[in-house]
Each structure stands twice: as C-alpha cells, then as structure tokens.
Amino acid sequence: MMDWYDRGHGMTGWGWAAMTVGLVLVLALLVLGGVMLARSSRRPPDGSYPAPPGSSAEQLLAERFARGEIDEEEYRRRLATLRGAGSGSAPR
C-alpha cells in the first residue's frame, strides 16, 4: 500500500531545490515584466519628455546648448534676446 510518505517515488532534495529555483525565476520574471510595463506606460509615445515645471527659457536654452543642438553664437544671440525681451532694451 502507498501513502503520502512513500519515499521511494517522491522528489529528492535536488528536485525540491530545482523546483524552488524555478519558482523564484518565474516570480522574478513576473516582477520584472510588471516594472517594465509600468515604466513603458508612463513614457510618452514619441519618446520625448516634457520640460519639468518651473523651467525657465534660459534653462531650456542652456540645455539645448549643452546637448549640442545649437552652437555658441546662436546660444549667445538667443540668450541676449531673452534677457533683452524682459527689460525692453535692445539685445547687445
């Protein structure tokens, strides 16, 4: 007669270890998939991110210059225009 404690046909220690490792890997993949799904749902479709609130025009201009989108001459010209626009004086 066979019962629950029949040691001849059950899993060995290696079987339990392999099952535990497999379960941990499956759970890790599920968590990783959830994190990736959450991150991708917050990303805009075009891949760009809006400027953080409170960014001034000068900060945005400096960031564009730092990224190499504009050269130094254009940066200085636009910065002078920005600074001159608020005071009503002509740009230098």
Coordinates of N, CA, C and O in Angstrom, one line a residue:
M1 N 0.8 -1.2 0.0 CA 0.0 0.0 0.0 C 0.9 1.2 0.0 O 1.9 1.3 0.7
M2 N 0.5 2.3 -0.8 CA 1.3 3.5 -0.9 C 0.6 4.6 -0.1 O -0.7 4.7 -0.2
D3 N 1.3 5.4 0.5 CA 0.7 6.6 1.2 C 1.5 7.8 0.9 O 2.4 7.8 0.1
W4 N 1.2 8.9 1.6 CA 1.8 10.2 1.4 C 3.3 10.2 1.7 O 4.0 11.0 1.1
Y5 N 3.7 9.3 2.5 CA 5.1 9.3 3.0 C 5.9 8.3 2.3 O 7.0 7.9 2.8
D6 N 5.5 7.8 1.1 CA 6.3 6.8 0.4 C 7.5 7.5 -0.2 O 7.4 8.3 -1.1
R7 N 8.7 7.2 0.4 CA 9.9 7.9 0.0 C 10.5 7.4 -1.3 O 11.3 8.0 -2.0
G8 N 10.1 6.3 -1.8 CA 10.6 5.7 -3.0 C 10.3 6.4 -4.3 O 11.0 6.3 -5.3
H9 N 9.1 7.1 -4.3 CA 8.7 7.7 -5.6 C 8.6 9.2 -5.5 O 8.1 9.9 -6.4
G10 N 9.0 9.8 -4.4 CA 8.9 11.2 -4.2 C 10.1 12.0 -4.8 O 11.0 11.4 -5.3
M11 N 10.0 13.3 -4.7 CA 11.2 14.1 -5.1 C 12.3 14.0 -4.1 O 12.0 14.0 -2.9
T12 N 13.5 14.1 -4.6 CA 14.7 14.2 -3.7 C 14.9 15.6 -3.3 O 14.3 16.5 -3.8
G13 N 16.0 15.8 -2.6 CA 16.4 17.2 -2.2 C 16.7 18.0 -3.5 O 16.4 19.2 -3.5
W14 N 17.3 17.4 -4.5 CA 17.7 18.1 -5.7 C 16.4 18.5 -6.5 O 16.3 19.6 -7.1
G15 N 15.4 17.7 -6.4 CA 14.1 18.0 -7.1 C 13.5 19.2 -6.4 O 13.0 20.1 -7.1
W16 N 13.5 19.3 -5.1 CA 12.9 20.4 -4.4 C 13.7 21.7 -4.6 O 13.2 22.8 -4.8
A17 N 15.0 21.5 -4.7 CA 15.9 22.7 -5.0 C 15.6 23.3 -6.4 O 15.5 24.5 -6.6
A18 N 15.5 22.3 -7.3 CA 15.3 22.8 -8.7 C 13.9 23.5 -8.8 O 13.7 24.5 -9.5
M19 N 12.9 22.9 -8.1 CA 11.6 23.5 -8.2 C 11.6 24.9 -7.5 O 11.0 25.8 -8.0
T20 N 12.3 25.0 -6.4 CA 12.4 26.3 -5.7 C 13.1 27.4 -6.6 O 12.6 28.5 -6.7
V21 N 14.2 27.0 -7.2 CA 14.9 27.9 -8.1 C 14.0 28.3 -9.3 O 14.0 29.5 -9.7
G22 N 13.3 27.3 -9.8 CA 12.4 27.6 -11.0 C 11.3 28.6 -10.6 O 11.0 29.5 -11.3
L23 N 10.8 28.4 -9.4 CA 9.7 29.3 -8.9 C 10.2 30.7 -8.7 O 9.6 31.7 -9.1
V24 N 11.4 30.8 -8.1 CA 12.0 32.1 -7.9 C 12.3 32.8 -9.2 O 12.0 34.0 -9.4
L25 N 12.7 32.1 -10.2 CA 13.0 32.7 -11.5 C 11.7 33.2 -12.2 O 11.6 34.2 -12.8
V26 N 10.6 32.4 -12.1 CA 9.4 32.8 -12.7 C 8.8 34.0 -12.0 O 8.3 34.9 -12.6
L27 N 8.9 34.0 -10.7 CA 8.4 35.2 -9.9 C 9.2 36.5 -10.3 O 8.7 37.6 -10.4
A28 N 10.6 36.3 -10.4 CA 11.4 37.4 -10.8 C 11.1 37.9 -12.2 O 11.0 39.2 -12.4
L29 N 10.8 37.0 -13.1 CA 10.4 37.5 -14.5 C 9.0 38.2 -14.4 O 8.8 39.2 -15.1
L30 N 8.1 37.7 -13.6 CA 6.8 38.4 -13.5 C 7.0 39.8 -12.9 O 6.4 40.8 -13.4
V31 N 7.8 40.0 -11.9 CA 8.0 41.3 -11.3 C 8.7 42.2 -12.3 O 8.4 43.4 -12.5
L32 N 9.8 41.7 -13.0 CA 10.5 42.5 -14.0 C 9.5 42.9 -15.1 O 9.6 44.1 -15.5
G33 N 8.7 42.0 -15.5 CA 7.7 42.4 -16.6 C 6.7 43.5 -16.1 O 6.4 44.4 -16.9
G34 N 6.3 43.4 -14.8 CA 5.4 44.4 -14.3 C 6.1 45.8 -14.2 O 5.5 46.8 -14.5
V35 N 7.3 45.8 -13.8 CA 8.1 47.0 -13.7 C 8.3 47.6 -15.1 O 8.1 48.8 -15.3
M36 N 8.6 46.8 -16.1 CA 8.8 47.3 -17.4 C 7.5 47.8 -18.0 O 7.5 48.8 -18.7
L37 N 6.4 47.1 -17.7 CA 5.1 47.6 -18.2 C 4.7 48.9 -17.6 O 4.2 49.8 -18.3
A38 N 5.0 49.1 -16.3 CA 4.7 50.3 -15.6 C 5.5 51.5 -16.2 O 5.0 52.6 -16.4
R39 N 6.8 51.2 -16.4 CA 7.7 52.3 -17.0 C 7.2 52.7 -18.4 O 7.3 53.8 -18.8
S40 N 6.9 51.7 -19.2 CA 6.5 52.0 -20.6 C 5.2 52.7 -20.7 O 5.0 53.4 -21.6
S41 N 4.3 52.5 -19.7 CA 3.0 53.1 -19.7 C 3.1 54.6 -19.4 O 2.3 55.4 -19.7
R42 N 4.2 55.0 -18.7 CA 4.4 56.4 -18.3 C 5.2 57.2 -19.3 O 5.2 58.4 -19.3
R43 N 5.8 56.5 -20.3 CA 6.6 57.2 -21.3 C 5.7 57.7 -22.4 O 4.8 57.0 -22.9
P44 N 5.9 59.0 -22.9 CA 5.1 59.5 -24.0 C 5.4 58.7 -25.3 O 6.5 58.1 -25.4
P45 N 4.4 58.6 -26.2 CA 4.6 57.8 -27.4 C 5.8 58.2 -28.3 O 6.4 57.3 -28.9
D46 N 6.1 59.4 -28.3 CA 7.2 59.9 -29.2 C 8.6 59.7 -28.5 O 9.6 60.0 -29.1
G47 N 8.6 59.3 -27.3 CA 9.9 59.2 -26.5 C 10.4 60.4 -25.9 O 11.4 60.3 -25.2
S48 N 9.8 61.6 -26.1 CA 10.3 62.8 -25.6 C 9.6 63.0 -24.2 O 8.5 62.6 -24.0
Y49 N 10.3 63.8 -23.4 CA 9.7 64.1 -22.1 C 9.5 65.6 -22.0 O 10.4 66.4 -22.5
P50 N 8.4 66.1 -21.5 CA 8.2 67.5 -21.4 C 9.2 68.1 -20.4 O 9.7 67.4 -19.5
A51 N 9.4 69.4 -20.5 CA 10.3 70.1 -19.6 C 9.7 70.1 -18.2 O 8.4 70.2 -18.1
P52 N 10.5 70.0 -17.2 CA 9.9 70.0 -15.8 C 9.3 71.3 -15.5 O 9.7 72.4 -16.1
P53 N 8.2 71.3 -14.7 CA 7.6 72.6 -14.4 C 8.5 73.5 -13.7 O 9.3 73.1 -12.9
G54 N 8.4 74.8 -14.1 CA 9.3 75.8 -13.5 C 10.6 76.0 -14.2 O 11.4 76.8 -13.8
S55 N 10.8 75.3 -15.4 CA 12.0 75.6 -16.2 C 11.8 76.9 -16.9 O 10.9 77.1 -17.6
S56 N 12.8 77.7 -16.8 CA 12.8 79.0 -17.4 C 13.3 78.8 -18.9 O 13.9 77.8 -19.2
A57 N 13.1 79.8 -19.7 CA 13.5 79.8 -21.1 C 15.0 79.7 -21.1 O 15.6 79.1 -22.0
E58 N 15.7 80.4 -20.2 CA 17.2 80.4 -20.2 C 17.7 79.0 -19.8 O 18.7 78.6 -20.4
Q59 N 17.1 78.3 -18.9 CA 17.5 77.0 -18.6 C 17.3 76.0 -19.8 O 18.2 75.2 -20.1
L60 N 16.2 76.1 -20.5 CA 16.0 75.3 -21.7 C 17.0 75.6 -22.8 O 17.5 74.7 -23.4
L61 N 17.3 76.9 -22.9 CA 18.3 77.3 -23.9 C 19.7 76.7 -23.6 O 20.4 76.2 -24.4
A62 N 20.0 76.8 -22.3 CA 21.3 76.2 -21.8 C 21.3 74.7 -22.0 O 22.4 74.2 -22.4
E63 N 20.2 74.0 -21.8 CA 20.2 72.6 -22.0 C 20.4 72.2 -23.5 O 21.1 71.3 -23.8
R64 N 19.7 73.0 -24.4 CA 19.9 72.8 -25.8 C 21.4 73.0 -26.2 O 21.9 72.3 -27.0
F65 N 22.0 74.0 -25.7 CA 23.4 74.3 -26.0 C 24.3 73.1 -25.4 O 25.2 72.7 -26.1
A66 N 24.0 72.7 -24.3 CA 24.8 71.6 -23.7 C 24.6 70.3 -24.5 O 25.6 69.5 -24.6
R67 N 23.5 70.0 -25.1 CA 23.2 68.8 -25.9 C 23.8 69.0 -27.3 O 23.9 68.0 -28.0
G68 N 24.3 70.2 -27.6 CA 24.9 70.4 -28.9 C 23.9 70.7 -30.0 O 24.2 70.6 -31.2
E69 N 22.6 71.0 -29.7 CA 21.6 71.3 -30.7 C 21.8 72.7 -31.3 O 21.4 72.9 -32.4
I70 N 22.4 73.6 -30.6 CA 22.8 74.9 -31.1 C 24.2 75.2 -30.8 O 24.8 74.7 -29.9
D71 N 24.8 76.1 -31.6 CA 26.2 76.5 -31.4 C 26.3 77.7 -30.4 O 25.3 78.2 -30.0
E72 N 27.5 78.0 -30.1 CA 27.8 79.1 -29.1 C 27.2 80.4 -29.6 O 26.6 81.2 -28.8
E73 N 27.4 80.7 -30.9 CA 26.9 82.0 -31.4 C 25.4 82.1 -31.3 O 24.9 83.1 -30.8
E74 N 24.7 81.1 -31.7 CA 23.2 81.1 -31.6 C 22.8 81.1 -30.1 O 21.8 81.8 -29.8
Y75 N 23.5 80.4 -29.3 CA 23.2 80.4 -27.8 C 23.3 81.9 -27.3 O 22.3 82.3 -26.6
R76 N 24.4 82.5 -27.6 CA 24.6 83.9 -27.1 C 23.5 84.9 -27.6 O 23.0 85.7 -26.9
R77 N 23.2 84.7 -28.9 CA 22.3 85.6 -29.6 C 20.9 85.4 -28.9 O 20.2 86.4 -28.6
R78 N 20.5 84.1 -28.8 CA 19.2 83.9 -28.2 C 19.1 84.3 -26.7 O 18.1 84.8 -26.2
L79 N 20.2 84.1 -26.0 CA 20.2 84.5 -24.6 C 20.1 86.0 -24.5 O 19.4 86.5 -23.6
A80 N 20.8 86.7 -25.3 CA 20.7 88.2 -25.3 C 19.3 88.6 -25.7 O 18.7 89.6 -25.1
T81 N 18.6 87.9 -26.6 CA 17.3 88.2 -26.9 C 16.3 88.0 -25.8 O 15.4 88.8 -25.5
L82 N 16.5 86.9 -25.1 CA 15.7 86.6 -23.9 C 15.8 87.6 -22.8 O 14.9 88.1 -22.2
R83 N 17.1 87.9 -22.5 CA 17.3 88.9 -21.5 C 16.9 90.3 -21.8 O 16.5 91.1 -21.0
G84 N 16.9 90.6 -23.1 CA 16.5 92.0 -23.6 C 15.0 92.1 -23.7 O 14.5 93.1 -23.6
A85 N 14.3 91.0 -23.9 CA 12.9 91.0 -24.1 C 12.2 91.4 -22.8 O 11.2 92.1 -22.9
G86 N 12.7 91.0 -21.7 CA 12.0 91.4 -20.4 C 12.2 92.8 -20.0 O 11.4 93.4 -19.4
S87 N 13.4 93.4 -20.3 CA 13.7 94.7 -19.9 C 13.3 95.8 -20.9 O 13.3 97.0 -20.6
G88 N 13.0 95.4 -22.1 CA 12.6 96.4 -23.1 C 13.7 97.0 -23.8 O 13.6 97.9 -24.7
S89 N 15.0 96.6 -23.5 CA 16.1 97.2 -24.2 C 16.5 96.3 -25.3 O 16.1 95.2 -25.4
A90 N 17.3 96.9 -26.2 CA 17.7 96.1 -27.4 C 18.8 95.1 -27.0 O 19.6 95.4 -26.2
P91 N 18.9 94.0 -27.7 CA 19.9 93.0 -27.4 C 21.3 93.5 -27.8 O 21.4 94.3 -28.8
R92 N 22.3 93.1 -27.1 CA 23.7 93.5 -27.4 C 24.3 92.7 -28.5 O 24.2 91.6 -28.7

